[in-house]
Amino acid sequence: MSVFSVSRRGLISDLRDWGVPDEYAAAFLGKMINRGSDVAAPPFFFNDTDHLTNNRHWLAACAAFWCRVYREATSEVDMARALGAISATYYTAGALGQGELSAMLSHWWRITFDLHQLPAPSYTAPNTPSFH
């Protein structure tokens, strides 16, 4: 299984679009594995800082990353894994009272519906029975 890797430049742009402050973006990127013009998620990732503790900003950084993973996915498996992470981020944001991020992720979900065909994060792809 591979580690997710995305364009550094694209992720930086997305972090800005998601409203992640520069110091959080720098910390988030600093935890990534550098791969030339790309960055990859480390196998295990958590916020171990003492001073950057705003849940909204970390969740927004995660949303930016996983939406970028979905955008750059090269297989259906990677797209499905990214959608799972986006869904988890959506529910985590809601559980932590981060309504702004829940609304942003809902908007993202709606505008990408034509790609994934799932009406909401709680839905799974329809199972098509296989008859032999």
Tab-separated table of C-alpha atoms in Angstrom, residues 16-122:
chain	number	residue	atom	x	y	z
A	16	ARG	CA	-5.132	29.104	1.866
A	17	ASP	CA	-8.541	28.391	0.314
A	18	TRP	CA	-9.580	26.504	3.461
A	19	GLY	CA	-8.522	29.458	5.620
A	20	VAL	CA	-5.586	27.757	7.340
A	21	PRO	CA	-3.332	30.424	8.929
A	22	ASP	CA	0.285	30.488	7.754
A	23	GLU	CA	1.754	29.149	11.014
A	24	TYR	CA	-0.604	26.136	10.956
A	25	ALA	CA	0.042	25.548	7.252
A	26	ALA	CA	3.803	25.615	7.896
A	27	ALA	CA	3.448	23.154	10.796
A	28	PHE	CA	1.192	20.872	8.750
A	29	LEU	CA	3.580	20.907	5.786
A	30	GLY	CA	6.502	20.402	8.161
A	31	LYS	CA	5.007	17.087	9.257
A	32	MET	CA	4.750	15.868	5.659
A	33	ILE	CA	7.374	13.767	3.894
A	34	ASN	CA	9.085	15.833	1.176
A	35	ARG	CA	9.163	14.214	-2.258
A	36	GLY	CA	10.535	16.901	-4.542
A	37	SER	CA	7.581	18.926	-5.780
A	38	ASP	CA	5.195	16.670	-3.827
A	39	VAL	CA	4.526	16.029	-0.162
A	40	ALA	CA	3.251	12.794	1.349
A	41	ALA	CA	1.353	12.004	4.506
A	42	PRO	CA	3.542	10.250	7.055
A	43	PRO	CA	2.334	6.802	8.159
A	44	PHE	CA	1.254	8.225	11.530
A	45	PHE	CA	0.376	11.871	11.971
A	46	PHE	CA	-0.758	13.895	14.970
A	47	ASN	CA	-0.450	17.406	16.347
A	48	ASP	CA	2.345	17.298	18.896
A	49	THR	CA	2.759	21.056	19.224
A	50	ASP	CA	2.142	22.891	22.484
A	51	HIS	CA	1.088	26.188	20.918
A	52	LEU	CA	-0.874	25.332	17.745
A	53	THR	CA	-3.971	23.846	19.332
A	54	ASN	CA	-6.892	25.346	17.382
A	55	ASN	CA	-9.064	22.419	16.232
A	56	ARG	CA	-10.567	24.424	13.382
A	57	HIS	CA	-7.207	25.043	11.755
A	58	TRP	CA	-5.996	21.434	12.014
A	59	LEU	CA	-9.296	20.102	10.686
A	60	ALA	CA	-9.181	22.619	7.828
A	61	ALA	CA	-5.634	21.510	6.990
A	62	CYS	CA	-6.769	17.877	6.964
A	63	ALA	CA	-9.755	18.762	4.769
A	64	ALA	CA	-7.465	20.594	2.347
A	65	PHE	CA	-5.094	17.624	2.212
A	66	TRP	CA	-7.759	14.964	1.658
A	67	CYS	CA	-9.642	17.017	-0.930
A	68	ARG	CA	-6.292	17.436	-2.728
A	69	VAL	CA	-5.719	13.662	-2.486
A	70	TYR	CA	-9.121	13.100	-4.083
A	71	ARG	CA	-8.366	15.633	-6.827
A	72	GLU	CA	-5.030	13.996	-7.662
A	73	ALA	CA	-6.089	10.346	-7.187
A	74	THR	CA	-5.080	8.044	-9.994
A	75	SER	CA	-7.195	5.034	-9.054
A	76	GLU	CA	-10.698	4.325	-7.826
A	77	VAL	CA	-9.241	2.787	-4.676
A	78	ASP	CA	-7.365	6.004	-3.832
A	79	MET	CA	-10.487	8.045	-4.597
A	80	ALA	CA	-12.531	5.844	-2.264
A	81	ARG	CA	-9.925	6.100	0.498
A	82	ALA	CA	-9.845	9.895	0.111
A	83	LEU	CA	-13.650	10.073	0.249
A	84	GLY	CA	-13.559	8.031	3.453
A	85	ALA	CA	-11.088	10.479	4.984
A	86	ILE	CA	-13.150	13.457	3.820
A	87	SER	CA	-16.257	11.872	5.318
A	88	ALA	CA	-14.452	11.258	8.622
A	89	THR	CA	-13.210	14.859	8.639
A	90	TYR	CA	-16.766	16.073	7.997
A	91	TYR	CA	-18.187	14.128	10.951
A	92	THR	CA	-15.280	15.064	13.206
A	93	ALA	CA	-15.765	18.743	12.378
A	94	GLY	CA	-19.450	18.447	13.215
A	95	ALA	CA	-18.777	16.620	16.471
A	96	LEU	CA	-16.290	19.310	17.528
A	97	GLY	CA	-18.726	22.138	16.757
A	98	GLN	CA	-16.827	23.335	13.697
A	99	GLY	CA	-19.940	24.226	11.686
A	100	GLU	CA	-18.020	26.392	9.227
A	101	LEU	CA	-15.883	23.422	8.184
A	102	SER	CA	-18.891	21.103	8.067
A	103	ALA	CA	-20.569	23.580	5.715
A	104	MET	CA	-17.431	23.892	3.567
A	105	LEU	CA	-17.120	20.114	3.300
A	106	SER	CA	-20.849	19.814	2.484
A	107	HIS	CA	-20.340	22.347	-0.298
A	108	TRP	CA	-17.297	20.445	-1.589
A	109	TRP	CA	-19.317	17.214	-1.518
A	110	ARG	CA	-22.154	18.785	-3.530
A	111	ILE	CA	-19.932	20.294	-6.227
A	112	THR	CA	-18.030	17.010	-6.695
A	113	PHE	CA	-21.158	14.824	-6.807
A	114	ASP	CA	-20.803	14.233	-10.571
A	115	LEU	CA	-17.436	12.588	-9.877
A	116	HIS	CA	-18.268	10.332	-6.928
A	117	GLN	CA	-22.065	9.927	-7.288
A	118	LEU	CA	-22.600	9.773	-3.525
A	119	PRO	CA	-25.351	12.093	-2.281
A	120	ALA	CA	-23.844	12.540	1.202
A	121	PRO	CA	-20.857	11.415	3.294
A	122	SER	CA	-23.008	8.812	5.050
